[in-house]
Amino acid sequence: MKKRWLRSLKPFLAFTGGIFYLAAASPAYAQESSINAGDTAWVLASAALVLLMTPAVGFFYAGMVRKKNALSTITMCFIVAALVSIQWVLFGYSLSFGPDKGGIIGGLGWAGLAGVGQAPNADYAATIPHLAFVIFQAMFAIITVALLVGTVVERIKFSAFLIFATLWTTLVYDVIAHWVWATGGWLRALGALDFAGGTVVHVSSGMSALALAMVLGKRKGFGRNTMEPHNIPLVVLGAGLLWFGWFGFNAGSALASNGLAANAFVVTNTAAAASTLIWMLLSWSHGKPGTLGVATGAVAGLVAITPAAGFVGPVAAIAIGAGAGLICYYAVLFRSGRNIDESLDVWGVHGMGGIWGAIATGFFASKFINSAGANGLLFGAPRQLLIQIVAVLVVSTYSFAVTWILAKIVDAVVGLRVKEQEEEVGLDISQHGERAYAVR
Amino acid sequence: MKKRWLRSLKPFLAFTGGIFYLAAASPAYAQESSINAGDTAWVLASAALVLLMTPAVGFFYAGMVRKKNALSTITMCFIVAALVSIQWVLFGYSLSFGPDKGGIIGGLGWAGLAGVGQAPNADYAATIPHLAFVIFQAMFAIITVALLVGTVVERIKFSAFLIFATLWTTLVYDVIAHWVWATGGWLRALGALDFAGGTVVHVSSGMSALALAMVLGKRKGFGRNTMEPHNIPLVVLGAGLLWFGWFGFNAGSALASNGLAANAFVVTNTAAAASTLIWMLLSWSHGKPGTLGVATGAVAGLVAITPAAGFVGPVAAIAIGAGAGLICYYAVLFRSGRNIDESLDVWGVHGMGGIWGAIATGFFASKFINSAGANGLLFGAPRQLLIQIVAVLVVSTYSFAVTWILAKIVDAVVGLRVKEQEEEVGLDISQHGERAYAVR
Amino acid sequence: MKKRWLRSLKPFLAFTGGIFYLAAASPAYAQESSINAGDTAWVLASAALVLLMTPAVGFFYAGMVRKKNALSTITMCFIVAALVSIQWVLFGYSLSFGPDKGGIIGGLGWAGLAGVGQAPNADYAATIPHLAFVIFQAMFAIITVALLVGTVVERIKFSAFLIFATLWTTLVYDVIAHWVWATGGWLRALGALDFAGGTVVHVSSGMSALALAMVLGKRKGFGRNTMEPHNIPLVVLGAGLLWFGWFGFNAGSALASNGLAANAFVVTNTAAAASTLIWMLLSWSHGKPGTLGVATGAVAGLVAITPAAGFVGPVAAIAIGAGAGLICYYAVLFRSGRNIDESLDVWGVHGMGGIWGAIATGFFASKFINSAGANGLLFGAPRQLLIQIVAVLVVSTYSFAVTWILAKIVDAVVGLRVKEQEEEVGLDISQHGERAYAVR
Amino acid sequence: MKKIEAFIRPERLGDVGRALEEKGFVSMTVTDVEGRGRQKGITLEWRASEYQVDLLPKIKLEIIADDKEWEKIVEIIREAAKTGEVGDGKIVVYPVEEIIRVRTGEKGLGAL
Amino acid sequence: MKKIEAFIRPERLGDVGRALEEKGFVSMTVTDVEGRGRQKGITLEWRASEYQVDLLPKIKLEIIADDKEWEKIVEIIREAAKTGEVGDGKIVVYPVEEIIRVRTGEKGLGAL
Amino acid sequence: MKKIEAFIRPERLGDVGRALEEKGFVSMTVTDVEGRGRQKGITLEWRASEYQVDLLPKIKLEIIADDKEWEKIVEIIREAAKTGEVGDGKIVVYPVEEIIRVRTGEKGLGAL
Ligand SMILES: Nc1ncnc2c1ncn2[C@@H]1O[C@H](COP(=O)(O)OP(=O)(O)O)[C@@H](O)[C@H]1O
Ligand SMILES: Nc1ncnc2c1ncn2[C@@H]1O[C@H](COP(=O)(O)OP(=O)(O)O)[C@@H](O)[C@H]1O
Ligand SMILES: Nc1ncnc2c1ncn2[C@@H]1O[C@H](COP(=O)(O)OP(=O)(O)O)[C@@H](O)[C@H]1O
């Protein structure tokens, strides 16, 4: 009916196959000589684990919103997986990891994964197929965008979200990923340590969430109507799958199946545990030890250990986890006292947890754990701490500022929010034409 | 009380241990020389991932039925995992992959997994234990049968389903698996390409679903009463776990942890993403972009890339995924306009998606990607396309016809459907004596 | 307000990081020469799978309780993961696997994982990092404690549970793990076979559950009020994830990615399947084949094959699984006829299933399957059966007795149960200040 | 004016709703309730054993009706809800003092 | 004929149901509702903070009763539902004009 | 004494509850129901197609009120529940014969 522009896409879609095919005509030939099957197995398994984290975030968030917005929340996360996967293959991977342009961004040489094949790329991972690296990294881009859903729930227009997400992935995520992780990226060249995405994933999404929430504005009835989480077992399902998937996230970031991967695995689990216990104790001291708190504590610990996982040992992990519990707890408490509807505390948990983790890496990092890493303050290298702080400041500022601008633009052009009545009825009905649960 | 025949089984069961033991007395001795630990790790992890797809299908389907049939739907999937696992060990694996009899079926030489042990079988996979191949393949048999549940929900008698499932696994699945995948199988000899089960799994189950729905008949009130999906988050849980598990399904089908596995992994993710986006756009152009649609689109893309995953690159994957979204969307729309209660569109998604994927393999397959594969039409080999079409026709006809006959026989002998009143009350109460959700 | 003692922890917590750090100052240096990447990949993947089993047990149990206690049940499992993870790093691993003290317990030499690093420990697993072994074993300790939740649901005080769980892990689990699995452990020296934890995990938790239920007493209204399971799909989610995770549990226990791991994988799946079918038939013969029964049957089969998985072949697995279905079915039936509120049948399923599995190992074990194992009665070694029986008796007695004493002590000191009114309102509100599901 | 309250079987709701609509009585309110009465409870499965539940799922239908039409409505419901087996339920009629339409403030018949 | 409507605590439902049954009053209909009144709401946890909910879960019991028996029923409910703390709820009695059994068409007392 | 029963839009519950509380009428009972009336049903998505649902979620509010106050309460509800679009719902008033407080046994006005 009204959506004629969508209809007009159809012939274009039919055409697409033909065009794209050309680019694929000469995929890289397999030269498997240097591939290690064990390393490849672990990285592929890890990529699968990280993919699972995106629906997991969907459940984690959906359980915390009201029933009438449950599907909207899940669907935004799910569609991010699709959207970013395609963006990544078409140009996202190339922008992030492609041939460096002045330390700032990758070129388009690897667009459509041209020249990216089954043989390893020794710059990134010498013992696994280049395609394994590509897909492992794809999952990181996806989950980072999915994290932003937590800040826009219950009021964003679905179409506006899709547009914003595409822009954000390209202009914020891909850029920061290049700076921190790509050969030639300027923060990497500076010596910033980020084992599995403390800055790239968590600081970037956390600070962006704050900017986005400020542009988007509060939910109708925020602070006045009760907004009870509608399904806490669903939240725990999400948290459980996140904990599970995070082993791929962190230990997979060793890009090999070795002692370092095992170390990252152990410290990931340990930090999550420490943070969970601290959150439990803190919330107990203020009231009762709730399930939501415990689940949030676990995520905070996982966030904080992310940049450090390949540079610190298990005892430092306890400290990092405990610090995450403490800092994120008070960050969430602080935010809930303000009048900012950063709805599901992406800033409080991922932003502040990521900042703490990145800085803590500058304290606790040790070449005993990873000879390819660096020593932190506690091992006599205060400079590393400084570098970490610079990286945090740069990533925070860039992501907050660009997000603010993008959000303002999208708001001006298509409008970020649904109509008031649509918000009242709920986004499930108004944006997706569905109800999460039938009455009978 | 009334089920005395079941009681009379008990002494027999007690006896079973003794009998079976004999067959196990000389299991194959471990000769691990040629086993590659990395390949084995990936195939075992993949087998676990594919196992998870069966409860995942259960959740995917259960969320779409009415509350009163939720358990029935899940339980049929769950029990299929048990039933087919035992069938596979006793004789299914032997029928499918055992010593070939004239290209048509495997012999019973490997019944009870006699002679099948820890050493590799070089015919199927030279670097992993034979038992790893056995169990990886077992998971495929299970999931294929579980897919059929989508067509019989809300009205089939549980006992009839068990009988039908056992017959179908043996006479349809095992036979087609032999034709396409076994050493000596006639479709394999013909040169048909099916990397991970486009024909064996999806075309066979999709076409069978159609036949089965036609014999079984419509649900009471079909087209008249509202049949609202009772729990869409559960559907997304299923879809999320399916996407996750499909990496094992497709990338595990490399039977090694190498560049080809990485390629299969990447194209699987890419096709799923493309199909999801296309489905979203199409449903948006007709109404709203629903969660069910998006989840179904993902599954359609995963289905279509299945036969192609080891033969095409990422850009072809976008084309295959987009085609799947388009074709399956209209197939489902077409079916819902007919008066056929193929309830959860196994034909529309798996049947048509599988056909498209198998044929698309004949277009896009390239020896650049897999030197052990073949070139498709676009690489100058129109013959491959023809072979693919033959394979599709053979598998479609065989599975439709045999399913029809089996369904008629089971209906005549024990009756396929529950009584009208049992259907009204719901299968959870009438078949399983349970309610999915308590009131308080 | 009232919880001042908790507040006073805060300065202590701030101090913690500093203290702990010292211990980490000299982590073991990586010597990766003997590490096999494939083996490591499989053990890490398995550790992730086993971690997932703990939330899975949470869902499995939570679905079976009343709505008002759903969060309490899940949260106890979740917090166990955190608690035991920290205990394990601090001293649990050292007590269990550290330098043997007279066959009875490990010393504190490895407390804080001092000296435990990325290089393999040949005593336990020569081809994977020592830390990989540590974390794989950590997951076993966690899940064992989480199993106990099934016996205390709907009435235990959260604080009392935390104290009890900490004591139990240390004084029951760590001790038995040392006896059966540690170099120098006295039951291991005796020749007891327990591949993946039949006695250490299942007999210990099952017998402890019985003692704990007896001390704790019955739920208010037990046997009088209906206690309908509130969400059976959640139970199946738990069971599905358990089946999935159990592949890591059993096949991961090969501590390598080889033929033995593949064998363990196959028999695990086969026994689960056989037990599921037997439970279905038995419950059908008494009434209807319910979903809860089928899911419980699967778990019973998985429990029983656990000790045997690395010593028996697929046909013996059918016998062991079928036996488990039979024995656990009647054990659960027997218990529900008594006046003991061992609420979710940890004794019936894990205790009796574990005992049957441990003894069946003494029957069916064969050096054909595992040359490093032993022969059982059927291969002419009745002595092994005797040893298995001794191990079962020792573990049963020790865990029952110590649990009884611990429970009595905790009850005397802090009180095990919530107040009557708290129990009536439900533990979600009274212990955690939350409701699992909002009304709208 | 009267209020009609019908306690019926959940599986009859579709037919009752359609029957009413066909005769022009669209308006109604539906609640999921549980009931017990002459119909005996059901036996449910619990792993290896069974237990009894005495409260069965029922549907409560509420219709505010004109004094002249309530008897017709009762008859339509009765016919469509009937299976002839114990547990078909009851229809109860109450007096109504006033009815107001929120949107317009109309009262009495005009509010229906 | 009368309709008795009781708003009670969910945790008393079991006892109230049993008490009624023991005295021979099996028939009833049960609805899950939420209520507020003199009892103050509850404080719930949200991650690091807390919030108030003023609607509390309650059970609504509906029983259609003979004119001669309603007072007895009210008394049974009151005793079994009582805890003595604020929030125990109310029992309300309404007039009934007619009652019909769906299955048989019986009216009035015969329909009970 | 009267019983006020209001069928309103779920999204107005918050405002209605607050409005009543502000005017001193705290006590009420809330039920989730579904209704149909003049407002037409909604179209929902099913994968590639659509279907109609005619029962829409509504909230039923029940308030037992003093004879002197029920009109004020009706007015408060009406104002707070009103959006002006079809589907705002009805408020119905019934006679009450007796009310008893479970906790104390008080009857009539004293029980409110
Ligand atoms: N006296 C009553 N008060 C309230 N509800 C009743 C009463 N009698 C029956 N009901 C409702 O009607 C339903 C069916 O009643 P039942 O006595 O089982 O069957 P029938 O009406 O066919 O004799 C009950 O489950 C209950 O919900
Ligand atoms: N005037 C009223 N109208 C409707 N429901 C009421 C009314 N008063 C109380 N209720 C119901 O009874 C419940 C208990 O009432 P409350 O005033 O809290 O306790 P108590 O009756 O012990 O004084 C409320 O939650 C509500 O559901
Ligand atoms: N006659 C009636 N009997 C019972 N409930 C009614 C009746 N009329 C309306 N309702 C309830 O009020 C709701 C709104 O009524 P509707 O006719 O759609 O809007 P409006 O009152 O604005 O004309 C319905 O969904 C239904 O729940």
PDB file of N, CA and C and ligand atoms in Angstrom, chain D residues 2-4 26-30 61-66 99-104 106 111-112, chain F residues 6-9 33-40 54-59 84-92 94, ligand 3:
ATOM      1  N   LYS D   2     -28.960  -5.412  32.106  1.00  0.00           N
ATOM      2  CA  LYS D   2     -28.485  -6.600  32.836  1.00  0.00           C
ATOM      3  C   LYS D   2     -27.032  -6.868  32.519  1.00  0.00           C
ATOM      4  N   LYS D   3     -26.402  -7.578  33.423  1.00  0.00           N
ATOM      5  CA  LYS D   3     -25.081  -8.114  33.104  1.00  0.00           C
ATOM      6  C   LYS D   3     -25.193  -9.625  33.018  1.00  0.00           C
ATOM      7  N   ILE D   4     -24.705 -10.152  31.903  1.00  0.00           N
ATOM      8  CA  ILE D   4     -24.674 -11.605  31.726  1.00  0.00           C
ATOM      9  C   ILE D   4     -23.244 -12.066  31.951  1.00  0.00           C
ATOM     10  N   VAL D  26     -21.823  -8.100  19.159  1.00  0.00           N
ATOM     11  CA  VAL D  26     -20.364  -8.121  19.078  1.00  0.00           C
ATOM     12  C   VAL D  26     -19.721  -7.904  20.438  1.00  0.00           C
ATOM     13  N   SER D  27     -20.241  -6.934  21.170  1.00  0.00           N
ATOM     14  CA  SER D  27     -19.547  -6.483  22.388  1.00  0.00           C
ATOM     15  C   SER D  27     -19.487  -7.534  23.481  1.00  0.00           C
ATOM     16  N   MET D  28     -18.313  -7.705  24.030  1.00  0.00           N
ATOM     17  CA  MET D  28     -18.174  -8.591  25.184  1.00  0.00           C
ATOM     18  C   MET D  28     -16.790  -8.446  25.774  1.00  0.00           C
ATOM     19  N   THR D  29     -16.616  -8.953  26.990  1.00  0.00           N
ATOM     20  CA  THR D  29     -15.318  -8.965  27.641  1.00  0.00           C
ATOM     21  C   THR D  29     -15.034 -10.389  28.106  1.00  0.00           C
ATOM     22  N   VAL D  30     -13.793 -10.797  27.929  1.00  0.00           N
ATOM     23  CA  VAL D  30     -13.400 -12.193  28.157  1.00  0.00           C
ATOM     24  C   VAL D  30     -12.289 -12.251  29.203  1.00  0.00           C
ATOM     25  N   LEU D  61     -17.171 -14.952  30.359  1.00  0.00           N
ATOM     26  CA  LEU D  61     -17.648 -13.990  29.369  1.00  0.00           C
ATOM     27  C   LEU D  61     -18.524 -12.990  30.095  1.00  0.00           C
ATOM     28  N   GLU D  62     -18.302 -11.704  29.859  1.00  0.00           N
ATOM     29  CA  GLU D  62     -19.177 -10.708  30.469  1.00  0.00           C
ATOM     30  C   GLU D  62     -19.810  -9.864  29.373  1.00  0.00           C
ATOM     31  N   ILE D  63     -21.100  -9.735  29.430  1.00  0.00           N
ATOM     32  CA  ILE D  63     -21.809  -8.918  28.452  1.00  0.00           C
ATOM     33  C   ILE D  63     -22.852  -8.062  29.165  1.00  0.00           C
ATOM     34  N   ILE D  64     -22.785  -6.778  28.928  1.00  0.00           N
ATOM     35  CA  ILE D  64     -23.814  -5.888  29.465  1.00  0.00           C
ATOM     36  C   ILE D  64     -24.882  -5.781  28.377  1.00  0.00           C
ATOM     37  N   ALA D  65     -26.112  -6.034  28.736  1.00  0.00           N
ATOM     38  CA  ALA D  65     -27.127  -6.114  27.691  1.00  0.00           C
ATOM     39  C   ALA D  65     -28.399  -5.377  28.097  1.00  0.00           C
ATOM     40  N   ASP D  66     -29.071  -4.954  27.108  1.00  0.00           N
ATOM     41  CA  ASP D  66     -30.381  -4.315  27.200  1.00  0.00           C
ATOM     42  C   ASP D  66     -31.380  -5.283  27.859  1.00  0.00           C
ATOM     43  N   ILE D  99     -24.708   2.518  33.322  1.00  0.00           N
ATOM     44  CA  ILE D  99     -23.577   2.273  32.441  1.00  0.00           C
ATOM     45  C   ILE D  99     -23.235   3.567  31.732  1.00  0.00           C
ATOM     46  N   ILE D 100     -21.933   3.856  31.654  1.00  0.00           N
ATOM     47  CA  ILE D 100     -21.461   5.100  31.038  1.00  0.00           C
ATOM     48  C   ILE D 100     -20.389   4.765  30.013  1.00  0.00           C
ATOM     49  N   ARG D 101     -20.464   5.403  28.828  1.00  0.00           N
ATOM     50  CA  ARG D 101     -19.410   5.218  27.839  1.00  0.00           C
ATOM     51  C   ARG D 101     -18.298   6.231  28.138  1.00  0.00           C
ATOM     52  N   VAL D 102     -17.106   5.753  28.318  1.00  0.00           N
ATOM     53  CA  VAL D 102     -15.990   6.625  28.698  1.00  0.00           C
ATOM     54  C   VAL D 102     -15.783   7.732  27.668  1.00  0.00           C
ATOM     55  N   ARG D 103     -15.783   7.349  26.405  1.00  0.00           N
ATOM     56  CA  ARG D 103     -15.442   8.263  25.325  1.00  0.00           C
ATOM     57  C   ARG D 103     -16.367   9.462  25.259  1.00  0.00           C
ATOM     58  N   THR D 104     -17.689   9.215  25.447  1.00  0.00           N
ATOM     59  CA  THR D 104     -18.680  10.265  25.202  1.00  0.00           C
ATOM     60  C   THR D 104     -19.423  10.698  26.453  1.00  0.00           C
ATOM     61  N   GLU D 106     -22.013   9.229  27.406  1.00  0.00           N
ATOM     62  CA  GLU D 106     -23.403   8.749  27.263  1.00  0.00           C
ATOM     63  C   GLU D 106     -23.725   7.760  28.373  1.00  0.00           C
ATOM     64  N   ALA D 111     -25.143   4.086  25.882  1.00  0.00           N
ATOM     65  CA  ALA D 111     -23.743   3.748  26.121  1.00  0.00           C
ATOM     66  C   ALA D 111     -23.386   2.374  25.578  1.00  0.00           C
ATOM     67  N   LEU D 112     -24.375   1.603  25.284  1.00  0.00           N
ATOM     68  CA  LEU D 112     -24.120   0.219  24.833  1.00  0.00           C
ATOM     69  C   LEU D 112     -23.578   0.176  23.411  1.00  0.00           C
TER      70      LEU D 112
ATOM     71  N   ALA F   6     -14.959  -0.846  35.591  1.00  0.00           N
ATOM     72  CA  ALA F   6     -14.595  -0.068  34.404  1.00  0.00           C
ATOM     73  C   ALA F   6     -13.751  -0.917  33.476  1.00  0.00           C
ATOM     74  N   PHE F   7     -14.125  -0.928  32.190  1.00  0.00           N
ATOM     75  CA  PHE F   7     -13.317  -1.610  31.168  1.00  0.00           C
ATOM     76  C   PHE F   7     -12.543  -0.534  30.431  1.00  0.00           C
ATOM     77  N   ILE F   8     -11.227  -0.498  30.595  1.00  0.00           N
ATOM     78  CA  ILE F   8     -10.445   0.605  30.020  1.00  0.00           C
ATOM     79  C   ILE F   8      -9.253   0.097  29.204  1.00  0.00           C
ATOM     80  N   ARG F   9      -8.581   1.031  28.540  1.00  0.00           N
ATOM     81  CA  ARG F   9      -7.372   0.680  27.778  1.00  0.00           C
ATOM     82  C   ARG F   9      -6.221   0.398  28.737  1.00  0.00           C
ATOM     83  N   VAL F  33      -8.064  -8.349  31.057  1.00  0.00           N
ATOM     84  CA  VAL F  33      -9.118  -9.027  30.295  1.00  0.00           C
ATOM     85  C   VAL F  33      -8.910  -8.737  28.805  1.00  0.00           C
ATOM     86  N   GLU F  34      -9.765  -9.324  27.997  1.00  0.00           N
ATOM     87  CA  GLU F  34      -9.786  -8.977  26.578  1.00  0.00           C
ATOM     88  C   GLU F  34     -11.207  -8.590  26.204  1.00  0.00           C
ATOM     89  N   GLY F  35     -11.309  -7.653  25.270  1.00  0.00           N
ATOM     90  CA  GLY F  35     -12.658  -7.244  24.929  1.00  0.00           C
ATOM     91  C   GLY F  35     -12.840  -6.963  23.452  1.00  0.00           C
ATOM     92  N   ARG F  36     -14.088  -6.973  23.048  1.00  0.00           N
ATOM     93  CA  ARG F  36     -14.382  -6.476  21.710  1.00  0.00           C
ATOM     94  C   ARG F  36     -15.637  -5.626  21.793  1.00  0.00           C
ATOM     95  N   GLY F  37     -15.785  -4.716  20.849  1.00  0.00           N
ATOM     96  CA  GLY F  37     -16.923  -3.806  20.874  1.00  0.00           C
ATOM     97  C   GLY F  37     -16.941  -3.054  19.559  1.00  0.00           C
ATOM     98  N   ARG F  38     -17.084  -1.749  19.655  1.00  0.00           N
ATOM     99  CA  ARG F  38     -17.125  -0.965  18.415  1.00  0.00           C
ATOM    100  C   ARG F  38     -15.746  -0.868  17.770  1.00  0.00           C
ATOM    101  N   GLN F  39     -14.746  -0.817  18.621  1.00  0.00           N
ATOM    102  CA  GLN F  39     -13.382  -0.736  18.113  1.00  0.00           C
ATOM    103  C   GLN F  39     -13.093  -1.982  17.283  1.00  0.00           C
ATOM    104  N   LYS F  40     -12.527  -1.778  16.083  1.00  0.00           N
ATOM    105  CA  LYS F  40     -12.275  -2.997  15.303  1.00  0.00           C
ATOM    106  C   LYS F  40     -10.974  -3.647  15.764  1.00  0.00           C
ATOM    107  N   ASP F  54      -9.757 -10.279  16.954  1.00  0.00           N
ATOM    108  CA  ASP F  54     -10.815  -9.340  17.325  1.00  0.00           C
ATOM    109  C   ASP F  54     -10.856  -9.014  18.810  1.00  0.00           C
ATOM    110  N   LEU F  55     -10.233  -9.871  19.631  1.00  0.00           N
ATOM    111  CA  LEU F  55     -10.216  -9.565  21.062  1.00  0.00           C
ATOM    112  C   LEU F  55      -8.985  -8.731  21.395  1.00  0.00           C
ATOM    113  N   LEU F  56      -9.226  -7.561  21.944  1.00  0.00           N
ATOM    114  CA  LEU F  56      -8.115  -6.669  22.279  1.00  0.00           C
ATOM    115  C   LEU F  56      -7.871  -6.656  23.776  1.00  0.00           C
ATOM    116  N   PRO F  57      -6.622  -6.499  24.184  1.00  0.00           N
ATOM    117  CA  PRO F  57      -6.340  -6.431  25.616  1.00  0.00           C
ATOM    118  C   PRO F  57      -6.980  -5.197  26.253  1.00  0.00           C
ATOM    119  N   LYS F  58      -7.640  -5.416  27.341  1.00  0.00           N
ATOM    120  CA  LYS F  58      -8.257  -4.334  28.118  1.00  0.00           C
ATOM    121  C   LYS F  58      -7.973  -4.584  29.588  1.00  0.00           C
ATOM    122  N   ILE F  59      -8.252  -3.583  30.384  1.00  0.00           N
ATOM    123  CA  ILE F  59      -8.110  -3.721  31.832  1.00  0.00           C
ATOM    124  C   ILE F  59      -9.482  -3.567  32.455  1.00  0.00           C
ATOM    125  N   GLY F  84     -10.672   9.691  23.646  1.00  0.00           N
ATOM    126  CA  GLY F  84     -11.538  10.244  22.620  1.00  0.00           C
ATOM    127  C   GLY F  84     -11.674   9.357  21.393  1.00  0.00           C
ATOM    128  N   GLU F  85     -10.921   8.273  21.375  1.00  0.00           N
ATOM    129  CA  GLU F  85     -11.011   7.363  20.229  1.00  0.00           C
ATOM    130  C   GLU F  85     -11.878   6.150  20.601  1.00  0.00           C
ATOM    131  N   VAL F  86     -12.456   5.544  19.573  1.00  0.00           N
ATOM    132  CA  VAL F  86     -13.269   4.354  19.817  1.00  0.00           C
ATOM    133  C   VAL F  86     -12.429   3.310  20.549  1.00  0.00           C
ATOM    134  N   GLY F  87     -13.039   2.710  21.584  1.00  0.00           N
ATOM    135  CA  GLY F  87     -12.316   1.701  22.344  1.00  0.00           C
ATOM    136  C   GLY F  87     -11.964   2.154  23.746  1.00  0.00           C
ATOM    137  N   ASP F  88     -12.414   3.328  24.115  1.00  0.00           N
ATOM    138  CA  ASP F  88     -12.106   3.819  25.466  1.00  0.00           C
ATOM    139  C   ASP F  88     -12.795   3.011  26.555  1.00  0.00           C
ATOM    140  N   GLY F  89     -13.925   2.375  26.185  1.00  0.00           N
ATOM    141  CA  GLY F  89     -14.545   1.462  27.137  1.00  0.00           C
ATOM    142  C   GLY F  89     -15.745   2.013  27.883  1.00  0.00           C
ATOM    143  N   LYS F  90     -16.218   1.228  28.856  1.00  0.00           N
ATOM    144  CA  LYS F  90     -17.428   1.550  29.616  1.00  0.00           C
ATOM    145  C   LYS F  90     -17.141   1.523  31.111  1.00  0.00           C
ATOM    146  N   ILE F  91     -18.013   2.202  31.826  1.00  0.00           N
ATOM    147  CA  ILE F  91     -18.023   2.068  33.279  1.00  0.00           C
ATOM    148  C   ILE F  91     -19.423   1.604  33.668  1.00  0.00           C
ATOM    149  N   VAL F  92     -19.482   0.531  34.442  1.00  0.00           N
ATOM    150  CA  VAL F  92     -20.769  -0.058  34.798  1.00  0.00           C
ATOM    151  C   VAL F  92     -20.906  -0.031  36.320  1.00  0.00           C
ATOM    152  N   TYR F  94     -23.072  -1.472  39.734  1.00  0.00           N
ATOM    153  CA  TYR F  94     -23.956  -2.531  40.223  1.00  0.00           C
ATOM    154  C   TYR F  94     -24.300  -2.293  41.684  1.00  0.00           C
TER     155      TYR F  94
HETATM  156  N1  LIG G   3     -21.764  -4.627  26.085  1.00  0.00           N
HETATM  157  C1  LIG G   3     -20.588  -4.863  26.605  1.00  0.00           C
HETATM  158  N2  LIG G   3     -20.421  -5.860  27.481  1.00  0.00           N
HETATM  159  C2  LIG G   3     -19.243  -6.116  28.037  1.00  0.00           C
HETATM  160  N3  LIG G   3     -18.118  -5.442  27.750  1.00  0.00           N
HETATM  161  C3  LIG G   3     -18.213  -4.424  26.862  1.00  0.00           C
HETATM  162  C4  LIG G   3     -19.420  -4.114  26.240  1.00  0.00           C
HETATM  163  N4  LIG G   3     -19.189  -3.081  25.405  1.00  0.00           N
HETATM  164  C5  LIG G   3     -17.879  -2.771  25.513  1.00  0.00           C
HETATM  165  N5  LIG G   3     -17.284  -3.583  26.376  1.00  0.00           N
HETATM  166  C6  LIG G   3     -15.872  -3.540  26.763  1.00  0.00           C
HETATM  167  O1  LIG G   3     -15.372  -2.233  26.516  1.00  0.00           O
HETATM  168  C7  LIG G   3     -14.316  -2.254  25.549  1.00  0.00           C
HETATM  169  C8  LIG G   3     -14.388  -1.035  24.642  1.00  0.00           C
HETATM  170  O2  LIG G   3     -15.621  -0.960  23.995  1.00  0.00           O
HETATM  171  P1  LIG G   3     -15.819  -0.401  22.502  1.00  0.00           P
HETATM  172  O3  LIG G   3     -17.224  -0.625  22.144  1.00  0.00           O
HETATM  173  O4  LIG G   3     -14.769  -0.992  21.613  1.00  0.00           O
HETATM  174  O5  LIG G   3     -15.434   1.135  22.598  1.00  0.00           O
HETATM  175  P2  LIG G   3     -16.276   2.384  23.065  1.00  0.00           P
HETATM  176  O6  LIG G   3     -16.743   2.090  24.452  1.00  0.00           O
HETATM  177  O7  LIG G   3     -15.304   3.508  22.973  1.00  0.00           O
HETATM  178  O8  LIG G   3     -17.419   2.543  22.136  1.00  0.00           O
HETATM  179  C9  LIG G   3     -14.513  -3.567  24.828  1.00  0.00           C
HETATM  180  O9  LIG G   3     -13.313  -4.023  24.299  1.00  0.00           O
HETATM  181  C10 LIG G   3     -15.062  -4.467  25.897  1.00  0.00           C
HETATM  182  O10 LIG G   3     -14.019  -4.983  26.704  1.00  0.00           O
END
